[in-house]
Structure formats: C-alpha cells, structure tokens
CSV table of C-alpha atoms in Angstrom, one decimal:
chain,number,residue,atom,x,y,z
G,11,UNK,CA,0.3,-0.1,0.4
G,12,UNK,CA,1.3,3.4,-1.3
G,13,UNK,CA,0.3,6.5,1.0
G,14,UNK,CA,0.5,9.9,-0.3
G,15,UNK,CA,0.1,13.4,1.8
G,16,UNK,CA,-0.2,16.8,0.5
G,17,UNK,CA,-0.2,19.2,3.1
G,18,UNK,CA,-2.5,22.7,2.4
G,19,UNK,CA,-4.4,25.8,2.8
G,20,UNK,CA,-7.7,25.3,0.8
G,21,UNK,CA,-10.1,22.8,3.0
G,22,UNK,CA,-12.8,23.9,0.5
G,23,UNK,CA,-11.2,22.8,-2.4
G,24,UNK,CA,-10.2,19.5,-0.7
G,25,UNK,CA,-14.1,18.9,-0.1
G,26,UNK,CA,-15.3,19.8,-3.5
G,27,UNK,CA,-12.9,17.8,-5.1
G,28,UNK,CA,-14.0,14.6,-3.4
G,29,UNK,CA,-17.9,15.7,-3.0
G,30,UNK,CA,-18.0,16.0,-6.6
G,31,UNK,CA,-16.7,12.5,-7.4
G,32,UNK,CA,-18.7,10.7,-4.3
G,33,UNK,CA,-22.3,12.8,-5.5
G,34,UNK,CA,-21.5,11.3,-9.4
G,35,UNK,CA,-21.4,8.4,-8.2
G,36,UNK,CA,-17.7,7.1,-8.6
G,37,UNK,CA,-17.3,5.9,-5.0
G,38,UNK,CA,-18.9,6.9,-1.3
G,39,UNK,CA,-18.1,8.7,2.3
G,40,UNK,CA,-17.4,5.5,4.2
G,41,UNK,CA,-16.8,7.6,8.2
G,42,UNK,CA,-16.4,10.5,9.4
G,43,UNK,CA,-15.1,11.6,12.7
G,44,UNK,CA,-16.4,14.7,14.9
G,45,UNK,CA,-18.0,16.3,11.1
G,46,UNK,CA,-21.8,15.4,10.1
G,47,UNK,CA,-22.7,11.9,8.0
G,48,UNK,CA,-26.4,11.1,7.0
G,49,UNK,CA,-25.0,7.5,6.0
G,50,UNK,CA,-26.4,8.0,2.4
G,51,UNK,CA,-22.9,7.7,1.9
G,52,UNK,CA,-23.2,10.9,0.0
G,53,UNK,CA,-21.8,14.2,0.9
G,54,UNK,CA,-23.3,18.0,1.3
G,55,UNK,CA,-20.3,20.0,0.5
G,56,UNK,CA,-21.8,23.1,2.6
G,57,UNK,CA,-22.5,21.2,5.8
G,58,UNK,CA,-19.3,19.6,5.7
G,59,UNK,CA,-17.2,22.8,5.5
G,60,UNK,CA,-19.0,24.6,8.3
G,61,UNK,CA,-18.5,21.2,10.6
G,62,UNK,CA,-14.8,21.7,10.1
G,63,UNK,CA,-15.1,25.8,10.1
G,64,UNK,CA,-16.2,25.6,13.7
G,65,UNK,CA,-13.6,23.1,14.8
G,66,UNK,CA,-10.9,25.6,13.7
G,67,UNK,CA,-9.2,27.7,15.8
G,68,UNK,CA,-9.7,31.7,15.3
G,69,UNK,CA,-6.4,32.6,14.2
G,70,UNK,CA,-3.2,30.0,14.1
G,71,UNK,CA,0.4,30.2,12.6
G,72,UNK,CA,0.2,27.3,10.6
G,73,UNK,CA,0.3,28.3,7.3
G,74,UNK,CA,-1.1,25.0,6.1
G,75,UNK,CA,-3.6,23.9,7.7
G,76,UNK,CA,-5.2,21.1,5.9
G,77,UNK,CA,-4.0,17.5,5.0
G,78,UNK,CA,-5.0,15.8,2.0
G,79,UNK,CA,-4.0,11.7,2.2
G,80,UNK,CA,-4.4,9.4,0.0
G,81,UNK,CA,-4.2,5.4,0.6
G,82,UNK,CA,-3.4,2.9,-2.3
G,83,UNK,CA,-3.5,-0.4,-1.7
G,84,UNK,CA,-2.1,-3.0,-4.6
G,85,UNK,CA,-4.8,-2.8,-8.1
G,86,UNK,CA,-5.4,-7.1,-7.0
G,87,UNK,CA,-6.2,-6.5,-3.6
G,88,UNK,CA,-9.7,-6.1,-2.5
G,89,UNK,CA,-10.9,-5.0,0.2
G,90,UNK,CA,-14.7,-4.5,1.7
G,91,UNK,CA,-16.0,-1.3,2.9
G,92,UNK,CA,-15.7,-2.0,6.5
G,93,UNK,CA,-11.8,-2.8,6.2
G,94,UNK,CA,-11.5,0.1,4.5
G,95,UNK,CA,-12.5,1.8,7.2
G,96,UNK,CA,-10.7,-0.1,9.7
G,97,UNK,CA,-7.5,0.6,7.8
G,98,UNK,CA,-8.1,4.4,7.9
G,99,UNK,CA,-8.8,5.2,11.4
G,100,UNK,CA,-6.2,2.9,12.4
G,101,UNK,CA,-3.7,4.8,10.2
G,102,UNK,CA,-4.8,8.3,11.2
G,103,UNK,CA,-4.2,7.7,14.9
G,104,UNK,CA,-1.2,5.8,14.4
G,105,UNK,CA,0.3,9.4,12.6
G,106,UNK,CA,-1.4,11.5,15.1
G,107,UNK,CA,-4.3,12.8,14.2
G,108,UNK,CA,-7.0,10.1,15.8
G,109,UNK,CA,-8.6,13.0,17.8
G,110,UNK,CA,-9.1,15.5,14.6
G,111,UNK,CA,-11.8,16.5,12.3
G,112,UNK,CA,-12.0,14.3,9.3
G,113,UNK,CA,-13.6,12.6,6.3
G,114,UNK,CA,-12.9,9.0,4.5
G,115,UNK,CA,-14.0,8.6,1.3
G,116,UNK,CA,-13.7,5.6,-1.3
G,117,UNK,CA,-12.8,6.2,-4.9
G,118,UNK,CA,-14.4,3.9,-7.8
G,119,UNK,CA,-13.7,6.2,-10.7
G,120,UNK,CA,-10.8,3.3,-11.6
G,121,UNK,CA,-10.5,0.2,-11.5
G,122,UNK,CA,-8.2,0.4,-8.4
G,123,UNK,CA,-9.8,1.1,-5.9
G,124,UNK,CA,-8.3,3.6,-2.9
G,125,UNK,CA,-9.5,5.7,-0.7
G,126,UNK,CA,-9.2,9.3,0.3
G,127,UNK,CA,-9.2,11.6,4.0
G,128,UNK,CA,-9.4,14.8,4.2
G,129,UNK,CA,-8.2,16.4,7.7
G,130,UNK,CA,-7.4,19.0,10.3
G,131,UNK,CA,-4.3,19.6,11.1
G,132,UNK,CA,-4.6,22.1,13.9
G,133,UNK,CA,-6.4,22.1,17.2
G,134,UNK,CA,-9.0,24.4,18.9
G,135,UNK,CA,-6.0,26.2,20.6
G,136,UNK,CA,-3.6,26.5,16.9
G,137,UNK,CA,-2.0,24.3,18.2
G,138,UNK,CA,-0.1,21.9,15.0
G,139,UNK,CA,0.1,18.4,15.0
G,140,UNK,CA,3.3,17.4,14.0
G,141,UNK,CA,5.1,16.8,10.6
G,142,UNK,CA,8.4,15.9,11.6
G,143,UNK,CA,9.5,12.8,9.9
G,144,UNK,CA,5.9,12.3,8.0
G,145,UNK,CA,7.5,9.9,5.5
G,146,UNK,CA,9.2,7.7,6.9
G,147,UNK,CA,6.7,7.1,9.7
G,148,UNK,CA,3.6,7.2,7.6
G,149,UNK,CA,5.9,3.9,5.4
G,150,UNK,CA,6.3,2.1,8.9
G,151,UNK,CA,3.2,2.2,9.4
G,152,UNK,CA,1.9,1.2,5.7
G,153,UNK,CA,4.2,-2.4,6.0
G,154,UNK,CA,2.3,-2.9,9.5
G,155,UNK,CA,-1.0,-2.8,7.5
G,156,UNK,CA,-0.1,-4.5,4.5
G,157,UNK,CA,0.7,-7.5,7.3
G,158,UNK,CA,-2.2,-7.2,9.0
G,159,UNK,CA,-4.6,-6.8,6.7
G,160,UNK,CA,-2.5,-9.3,3.8
G,161,UNK,CA,-2.1,-6.9,2.1
G,162,UNK,CA,0.5,-7.5,-1.3
G,163,UNK,CA,3.4,-5.1,-0.2
G,164,UNK,CA,4.2,-1.9,-2.4
G,165,UNK,CA,8.3,-2.7,-1.8
G,166,UNK,CA,10.2,-2.3,-4.5
G,167,UNK,CA,12.3,-5.6,-4.9
G,168,UNK,CA,16.2,-5.7,-6.0
G,169,UNK,CA,16.2,-6.2,-9.6
G,170,UNK,CA,19.2,-8.8,-9.8
G,171,UNK,CA,20.3,-10.8,-12.8
G,172,UNK,CA,19.8,-13.8,-11.4
G,173,UNK,CA,15.8,-12.6,-11.3
G,174,UNK,CA,13.4,-14.5,-14.2
G,175,UNK,CA,12.2,-11.9,-16.7
G,176,UNK,CA,8.1,-12.4,-17.5
G,177,UNK,CA,5.8,-10.9,-20.6
G,178,UNK,CA,4.0,-8.0,-20.0
G,179,UNK,CA,0.7,-8.7,-17.8
G,180,UNK,CA,-2.1,-6.4,-19.5
G,181,UNK,CA,-4.1,-6.9,-15.6
G,182,UNK,CA,-0.7,-5.4,-13.5
G,183,UNK,CA,1.5,-2.4,-13.6
G,184,UNK,CA,2.2,-1.8,-17.4
G,185,UNK,CA,4.8,1.2,-16.3
G,186,UNK,CA,6.2,-1.0,-13.6
G,187,UNK,CA,6.5,-4.2,-15.3
G,188,UNK,CA,8.2,-1.9,-18.8
G,189,UNK,CA,11.1,-0.6,-16.2
G,190,UNK,CA,11.6,-3.9,-14.9
G,191,UNK,CA,12.1,-5.7,-18.5
G,192,UNK,CA,14.3,-2.9,-19.7
G,193,UNK,CA,16.1,-2.8,-17.2
G,194,UNK,CA,17.2,-6.7,-17.0
G,195,UNK,CA,17.6,-7.2,-20.6
G,196,UNK,CA,19.6,-4.3,-20.6
G,197,UNK,CA,21.6,-6.0,-17.6
G,198,UNK,CA,22.0,-9.5,-18.8
G,199,UNK,CA,21.7,-9.6,-22.6
G,200,UNK,CA,24.9,-7.5,-25.2
G,201,UNK,CA,23.5,-6.3,-28.1
G,202,UNK,CA,24.6,-3.7,-31.1
G,203,UNK,CA,21.4,-2.4,-32.6
G,204,UNK,CA,18.3,-1.4,-32.1
G,205,UNK,CA,17.1,-3.9,-34.4
G,206,UNK,CA,18.5,-6.7,-32.1
G,207,UNK,CA,17.6,-4.9,-28.7
G,208,UNK,CA,14.3,-5.1,-30.5
G,209,UNK,CA,14.7,-9.0,-30.7
G,210,UNK,CA,15.0,-9.4,-27.2
G,211,UNK,CA,12.2,-6.7,-26.1
G,212,UNK,CA,10.0,-8.8,-28.1
G,213,UNK,CA,10.1,-11.8,-26.5
G,214,UNK,CA,8.8,-10.3,-23.2
G,215,UNK,CA,6.0,-8.6,-25.3
G,216,UNK,CA,7.8,-5.1,-25.5
G,217,UNK,CA,8.6,-2.5,-28.7
G,218,UNK,CA,11.2,0.2,-28.3
G,219,UNK,CA,11.2,2.7,-30.8
G,220,UNK,CA,13.4,5.7,-31.4
G,221,UNK,CA,12.1,9.6,-32.0
G,222,UNK,CA,14.3,12.1,-33.3
G,223,UNK,CA,12.9,15.6,-33.5
G,224,UNK,CA,13.3,19.5,-33.2
G,225,UNK,CA,11.3,21.5,-30.7
G,226,UNK,CA,12.0,25.3,-29.9
G,227,UNK,CA,15.0,24.6,-32.0
G,228,UNK,CA,16.7,22.5,-30.2
G,229,UNK,CA,16.7,18.9,-31.0
G,230,UNK,CA,16.5,15.6,-29.3
G,231,UNK,CA,16.8,12.6,-29.7
G,232,UNK,CA,14.6,9.4,-27.1
G,233,UNK,CA,13.0,6.7,-27.3
G,234,UNK,CA,9.8,5.3,-26.5
G,235,UNK,CA,8.4,2.1,-24.9
G,236,UNK,CA,5.1,0.6,-26.4
G,237,UNK,CA,3.6,-2.7,-24.4
G,238,UNK,CA,2.3,-4.8,-26.8
G,239,UNK,CA,0.4,-8.8,-26.6
G,240,UNK,CA,1.6,-12.1,-28.5
G,241,UNK,CA,0.4,-10.4,-32.2
G,242,UNK,CA,2.8,-7.4,-31.6
G,243,UNK,CA,-0.4,-4.8,-31.3
G,244,UNK,CA,-0.2,-2.5,-29.4
G,245,UNK,CA,-1.9,-2.7,-25.4
G,246,UNK,CA,-1.4,0.6,-23.9
G,247,UNK,CA,0.0,4.1,-24.1
G,248,UNK,CA,3.2,3.9,-25.2
G,249,UNK,CA,6.1,5.4,-22.2
G,250,UNK,CA,9.0,8.4,-22.8
G,251,UNK,CA,12.8,6.7,-21.5
G,252,UNK,CA,12.5,9.7,-19.1
G,253,UNK,CA,9.4,8.0,-17.7
G,254,UNK,CA,11.0,5.1,-17.0
G,255,UNK,CA,14.6,6.0,-16.1
G,256,UNK,CA,18.0,6.8,-17.2
G,257,UNK,CA,18.5,2.9,-17.7
G,258,UNK,CA,16.2,3.2,-20.1
G,259,UNK,CA,17.1,6.1,-22.7
G,260,UNK,CA,18.7,6.7,-26.0
G,261,UNK,CA,22.2,7.7,-24.3
G,262,UNK,CA,22.8,4.3,-21.8
G,263,UNK,CA,20.8,2.1,-24.4
G,264,UNK,CA,23.9,3.3,-26.7
G,265,UNK,CA,26.6,2.8,-24.6
G,266,UNK,CA,25.7,-0.7,-23.8
G,267,UNK,CA,25.5,-0.9,-27.7
G,268,UNK,CA,29.3,0.2,-28.0
G,269,UNK,CA,30.1,-2.1,-24.8
G,270,UNK,CA,28.6,-4.8,-26.3
G,271,UNK,CA,30.8,-4.5,-29.3
G,272,UNK,CA,34.4,-6.1,-27.8
G,273,UNK,CA,32.3,-8.8,-25.4
G,274,UNK,CA,30.1,-11.0,-28.1
G,275,UNK,CA,31.7,-14.1,-29.5
G,276,UNK,CA,29.7,-15.1,-32.6
G,277,UNK,CA,31.5,-17.8,-33.1
G,278,UNK,CA,30.5,-19.9,-30.3
G,279,UNK,CA,26.5,-19.3,-31.0
G,280,UNK,CA,27.5,-20.2,-34.5
G,281,UNK,CA,28.7,-23.9,-33.3
G,282,UNK,CA,25.9,-24.4,-31.8
G,283,UNK,CA,23.4,-23.2,-35.2
G,284,UNK,CA,25.9,-23.8,-37.8
G,285,UNK,CA,24.5,-28.6,-37.3
G,286,UNK,CA,21.0,-27.3,-36.7
G,287,UNK,CA,20.9,-25.8,-39.8
G,288,UNK,CA,22.7,-28.1,-41.6
G,289,UNK,CA,20.0,-31.4,-40.4
G,290,UNK,CA,16.8,-29.2,-40.0
G,291,UNK,CA,14.2,-30.3,-42.8
G,292,UNK,CA,12.5,-26.8,-42.6
G,293,UNK,CA,12.4,-23.9,-40.8
G,294,UNK,CA,9.8,-24.8,-37.8
G,295,UNK,CA,12.2,-27.9,-37.1
G,296,UNK,CA,15.2,-25.2,-37.5
G,297,UNK,CA,12.6,-23.1,-34.8
G,298,UNK,CA,12.5,-25.4,-32.8
G,299,UNK,CA,15.7,-27.3,-32.6
G,300,UNK,CA,17.7,-24.3,-31.7
G,301,UNK,CA,14.6,-23.6,-28.9
G,302,UNK,CA,15.6,-27.1,-27.6
G,303,UNK,CA,19.3,-25.8,-27.6
G,304,UNK,CA,18.4,-22.3,-25.6
G,305,UNK,CA,18.0,-20.1,-28.7
G,306,UNK,CA,15.3,-18.5,-29.6
G,307,UNK,CA,15.3,-17.3,-33.3
G,308,UNK,CA,13.4,-13.8,-34.0
G,309,UNK,CA,12.4,-13.6,-38.2
G,310,UNK,CA,11.2,-10.3,-39.3
G,311,UNK,CA,8.5,-10.7,-42.5
G,312,UNK,CA,7.5,-8.3,-45.6
G,313,UNK,CA,4.0,-8.5,-46.2
G,314,UNK,CA,4.3,-11.0,-49.4
G,315,UNK,CA,5.7,-13.2,-46.3
G,316,UNK,CA,9.6,-12.9,-47.3
G,317,UNK,CA,12.4,-13.0,-44.3
G,318,UNK,CA,14.1,-9.8,-44.4
G,319,UNK,CA,15.9,-10.3,-40.9
G,320,UNK,CA,16.8,-12.9,-38.6
G,321,UNK,CA,18.6,-12.9,-35.0
G,322,UNK,CA,19.5,-14.5,-32.9
G,323,UNK,CA,18.9,-14.9,-28.9
G,324,UNK,CA,21.3,-16.9,-27.3
G,325,UNK,CA,20.5,-17.5,-23.5
G,326,UNK,CA,23.2,-19.9,-23.3
G,327,UNK,CA,26.3,-16.8,-24.1
G,328,UNK,CA,23.2,-14.1,-23.4
G,329,UNK,CA,23.7,-12.5,-27.0
G,330,UNK,CA,21.6,-11.3,-29.3
G,331,UNK,CA,23.7,-11.5,-32.8
G,332,UNK,CA,21.2,-11.1,-36.4
G,333,UNK,CA,22.3,-13.5,-38.8
G,334,UNK,CA,24.4,-11.7,-40.7
G,335,UNK,CA,27.4,-11.6,-37.6
G,336,UNK,CA,27.0,-15.1,-37.9
G,337,UNK,CA,28.2,-15.7,-41.5
G,338,UNK,CA,26.5,-15.7,-44.6
G,339,UNK,CA,24.8,-19.0,-44.6
G,340,UNK,CA,23.2,-18.0,-41.4
G,341,UNK,CA,22.0,-14.4,-43.0
G,342,UNK,CA,18.5,-13.3,-44.1
G,343,UNK,CA,18.9,-13.8,-47.8
G,344,UNK,CA,20.5,-17.2,-47.2
G,345,UNK,CA,17.4,-19.3,-44.6
G,346,UNK,CA,14.8,-16.9,-47.2
G,347,UNK,CA,16.3,-19.2,-49.9
G,348,UNK,CA,16.3,-22.1,-48.1
G,349,UNK,CA,12.8,-22.2,-46.2
G,350,UNK,CA,10.9,-20.3,-48.5
G,351,UNK,CA,12.2,-21.0,-51.9
G,352,UNK,CA,9.7,-20.2,-54.6
G,353,UNK,CA,8.5,-23.8,-56.9
G,354,UNK,CA,9.5,-23.7,-60.3
G,355,UNK,CA,6.6,-22.6,-62.4
G,356,UNK,CA,6.1,-25.4,-65.1
G,357,UNK,CA,7.3,-24.4,-68.6
G,358,UNK,CA,5.1,-23.2,-71.7
G,359,UNK,CA,4.8,-25.4,-74.3
G,360,UNK,CA,5.6,-24.1,-77.7
G,361,UNK,CA,3.5,-23.8,-80.3
G,362,UNK,CA,4.7,-24.5,-83.8
G,363,UNK,CA,3.7,-22.5,-86.2
G,364,UNK,CA,3.0,-23.5,-89.6
G,365,UNK,CA,4.4,-21.7,-92.9
G,366,UNK,CA,1.9,-21.4,-95.8
G,367,UNK,CA,3.0,-23.3,-99.1
G,368,UNK,CA,3.9,-20.4,-101.6
G,369,UNK,CA,1.8,-20.1,-104.7
G,370,UNK,CA,3.7,-20.5,-107.6
G,371,UNK,CA,1.7,-19.7,-110.0
G,372,UNK,CA,0.6,-16.4,-108.5
G,373,UNK,CA,4.2,-15.7,-107.9
G,374,UNK,CA,4.7,-16.3,-112.1
G,375,UNK,CA,1.9,-13.9,-112.8
G,376,UNK,CA,3.0,-11.7,-111.2
G,377,UNK,CA,6.6,-11.6,-113.1
G,378,UNK,CA,4.5,-11.7,-116.4
G,379,UNK,CA,3.2,-8.3,-115.4
G,380,UNK,CA,6.4,-7.0,-114.5
G,381,UNK,CA,8.1,-7.6,-117.8
G,382,UNK,CA,4.7,-6.2,-119.6
G,383,UNK,CA,4.8,-3.0,-118.7
G,384,UNK,CA,8.7,-2.6,-118.9
G,385,UNK,CA,8.1,-3.2,-123.1
G,386,UNK,CA,5.5,-0.2,-122.9
G,387,UNK,CA,5.8,1.3,-125.9
G,388,UNK,CA,7.0,6.1,-125.3
G,389,UNK,CA,3.6,7.1,-125.9
G,390,UNK,CA,1.9,5.3,-123.0
G,391,UNK,CA,4.6,7.4,-120.8
G,392,UNK,CA,4.0,9.6,-117.7
G,393,UNK,CA,3.0,13.1,-118.8
G,394,UNK,CA,5.3,15.7,-117.4
G,395,UNK,CA,3.6,17.5,-115.6
G,396,UNK,CA,3.3,14.1,-113.1
G,397,UNK,CA,6.4,12.8,-113.8
G,398,UNK,CA,7.6,13.8,-110.1
G,399,UNK,CA,4.7,12.2,-108.2
G,400,UNK,CA,5.7,9.0,-110.4
G,401,UNK,CA,9.4,9.4,-109.7
G,402,UNK,CA,8.7,9.5,-105.7
G,403,UNK,CA,5.7,7.0,-106.1
G,404,UNK,CA,8.4,5.0,-107.6
G,405,UNK,CA,10.2,4.9,-104.7
G,406,UNK,CA,8.0,4.4,-102.6
G,407,UNK,CA,8.0,1.0,-100.1
G,408,UNK,CA,5.6,-1.6,-100.9
G,409,UNK,CA,3.0,-1.6,-98.1
G,410,UNK,CA,3.8,-4.7,-95.9
G,411,UNK,CA,0.1,-5.7,-96.8
G,412,UNK,CA,1.0,-6.0,-100.5
G,413,UNK,CA,-0.8,-9.8,-101.8
G,414,UNK,CA,3.3,-10.8,-103.2
G,415,UNK,CA,3.0,-13.8,-102.6
G,416,UNK,CA,5.2,-13.4,-99.3
G,417,UNK,CA,4.7,-15.8,-96.1
G,418,UNK,CA,2.8,-14.2,-93.1
G,419,UNK,CA,2.0,-14.8,-89.6
G,420,UNK,CA,-1.0,-14.7,-88.9
G,421,UNK,CA,-1.4,-11.6,-86.0
G,422,UNK,CA,2.0,-10.7,-86.6
G,423,UNK,CA,1.5,-8.7,-90.1
G,424,UNK,CA,2.0,-5.6,-88.7
G,425,UNK,CA,5.9,-6.0,-87.6
G,426,UNK,CA,6.7,-8.4,-90.9
G,427,UNK,CA,9.0,-6.1,-93.5
G,428,UNK,CA,9.2,-9.3,-95.9
G,429,UNK,CA,11.6,-9.5,-98.9
G,430,UNK,CA,10.3,-6.3,-100.2
G,431,UNK,CA,11.8,-4.0,-98.1
G,432,UNK,CA,15.0,-2.3,-98.9
G,433,UNK,CA,16.5,-0.3,-96.4
G,434,UNK,CA,18.1,2.4,-99.1
G,435,UNK,CA,15.5,3.3,-100.9
G,436,UNK,CA,13.2,3.9,-97.3
G,437,UNK,CA,15.7,6.4,-96.3
G,438,UNK,CA,15.6,7.6,-100.1
G,439,UNK,CA,11.4,8.3,-99.6
G,440,UNK,CA,12.1,10.0,-96.5
G,441,UNK,CA,14.4,12.3,-97.6
G,442,UNK,CA,12.4,13.1,-100.7
G,443,UNK,CA,9.5,14.0,-98.1
G,444,UNK,CA,11.6,15.6,-96.3
G,445,UNK,CA,12.6,18.1,-99.2
G,446,UNK,CA,9.2,18.8,-100.2
G,447,UNK,CA,7.5,19.9,-96.9
G,448,UNK,CA,10.4,22.2,-97.2
G,449,UNK,CA,8.9,23.6,-100.4
G,450,UNK,CA,5.4,24.3,-98.8
G,451,UNK,CA,7.0,26.5,-96.2
G,452,UNK,CA,9.3,28.7,-98.4
G,453,UNK,CA,12.3,30.0,-97.9
G,454,UNK,CA,14.1,31.2,-94.7
G,455,UNK,CA,14.0,35.4,-94.2
C-alpha cells in the first residue's frame, strides 16, 4: 500500500474535489470523525465545510492547516468497505490524527479502488499536529497494515541479473513491468543495434522505437517503449524512456551497444546454430531444434511473407546477434532461399507455327506483268507534269500488306518486313518527303 500526504491551506477545494466525485456515483463516503454523516454515502459539501470551520481556531500561525491523504493498495488487493474504514482509522490514529476532524472517502472511478482522507491538522487552541518525519512514519505504518490485512507489499524488489524476466501482463502495472523488463534485459544481454535490442524485447511483449525531432530550435533524440500482446499489437499508451528511468534512455542504450562490441563472440553461437541448420528439415524444425539448445530465433517478414531479417538470441552466452554476424549462410537472404524458395513454374508448351505454302502460279503472273510493263511503247509514258509524283511513287517502299505471295504469320503482319523491304529506298523516300515539306514552308527570311 502506498500513502500520499499533501499539506495545504484550501480546505474547501479538497472537500469539493472529493464531494463532487462521490456525488457523481464514482465512490461513497465511508466514515467521518467529528463531522456530520447522514449514512447515505453522499456528501453535503457546504455542511461539511461549516463543520470543519467550527473546529478551526480563530487564529493560528500554521500556514497549511489541513491535510489531504490518499491510501492506495495494490490493484490486486480487494477490500470491503468495513476493512477500508478500519484501515483508515488505524492509520490516522498512528499518524497522530485520531482526535482531529476528518472524512474518509472511497474512490471507485478507476479499477484500482483507493481511499482519500481530508483532515484538519490544527487544534482549536492553534497548536499543530507535528509533521516531523511524516514520510518515514507513514512508510512504517503502511508496512504494518499490509501484514495485518494481508495486502501485497509495495516495496520495490531489488532487481538482480538472476531474476526471471516475464512477459507484460495487461492486468498489472504496465509502467512498472516495462521498467523492470527493460532494466533486466539491459543488465543481462549484449546487443549492438536497435534491431537486436528489439528482438530480445519482443520475447517479453515490449517494443522500442527511436524518436528524433526538434522542439523550440533544439534537437532531441529519445526512445519510446510500447507494451504489446503476443501478436505485436499495442495494448497501452506508450511511455517515454524518461518515465522509466535513465537506464532506458537513448544514451544509456547506445553506450551498451559500444560496450557489447568487444564482449560478443559470434563463434560460440555459430558453433551451436551451424549443425542445427545442416540437420533441420524446414523452418519450423529449425526453430524447434534451436529452442531445445536455448537459442530463440526472431524472423522479420515483409507484407508478402518474405524473410528480410533474422536475429538469434543465445541464452547460453547471453548474446543477441543478427544472422549476418554469424556468416553468409545464416543471413536473411540465405534462410529465405532455404526455407521459402518459390516453386518452379511449369514450362510453357512451344507452339509451332506452320508456314503457308507459296502460290507459285501467283508469283509467275506477277513477274509476267512486270515484264509487260517494261516493254510498253513511249507514247504510254507519264505526262511531264506528273513526273515528280510518279518518281516519288516509284521509290515508295512497298506496303507490308501487298499480296506478293510473301508468307505471313497470323496476328504478326504489323511487325513483318517482307522480302520487298530495301533500307536504301526507305531512306531515299524519307529524304524526298523532307524536301517537299521545306518547299511548302518557303525560304527562310
């Protein structure tokens, strides 16, 4: 159980804070001492304030005449209203407030039920209840009450390298679990990159992400920690490293990278992994065999399911190593080709295209017609005004679709050149076309 003590001078503010919460059905009034209580569990704030005022001295040198105390048992501790009332009365008596006016409230606005106590700390004659060593006295009283009511101890256990590391429990104190996990991982294992650091944290449902930016012209470089479930989904609000402790900060983690560089010996881990890789029959068998040898493997996959990263966590040598540090055969690409190689696609059947037979009769007729044309008399010649046009037409390359008996492949006529194609004639034809365009535009001015 944890006690928080706050001294103040605003009695009405403390009464309003607790009274409004109680009246909104987020708790109830458990007990009072020298203050009116109608037994309904509700609070008349003005009546309570007037009752407190009647017990205050007309003049006092005490600057902070009231005290506001909260008693917080462990979230797993469940107490009845009667037990809460007895615990509060005993605490107040041993702290020296047994004869002072006070009110005990039970807050139920969160899952962790707890109690608040508002009390005066000055007598009617103006004397003040001593607050000397309040912290130490309250701590000793809480330890005694924990034993008496069989409550969980709030004393922080000293973390040692031998303590077991457990996964994050969503029903417990997330912040404390994160801090313990990060601290024990840093004390126990050696890693050299943020990827290796995340690999060992992932075994305990923790993820770490670097954050870089600039605020008010000043750069900052930090880390943010996430509590996750077994699938890697975030289950709680992330925590900045500064909320966990200096040991979780970026400077501390980067110093661990440097120190681990000279201490990590990949040969020891390679000596265990190599024979397992040679003897395994698949990825699942590889993971199971290494698990028996006290080595965890963390694979990282793309959205398509391809392995792009692999990290070996050697619990024997307390080392975290990316696969490439052990050798090429242990890298992500090598294991991807070994375990997730794609099946060869079946070869496409080759379809032979039969060439159509050439029509010899059509070819002979074409040749005969060309001979007759060359033997025509001179009076059949083209008129002079059409000479240029005829000459340009005579050098025009034949169409790709001429019926000259050239065999064609169905569907590929567009790309077939044919035997009548002549590169020189084609170039001459383009030159003639270019000159005609120049004549149309006229001479340059």
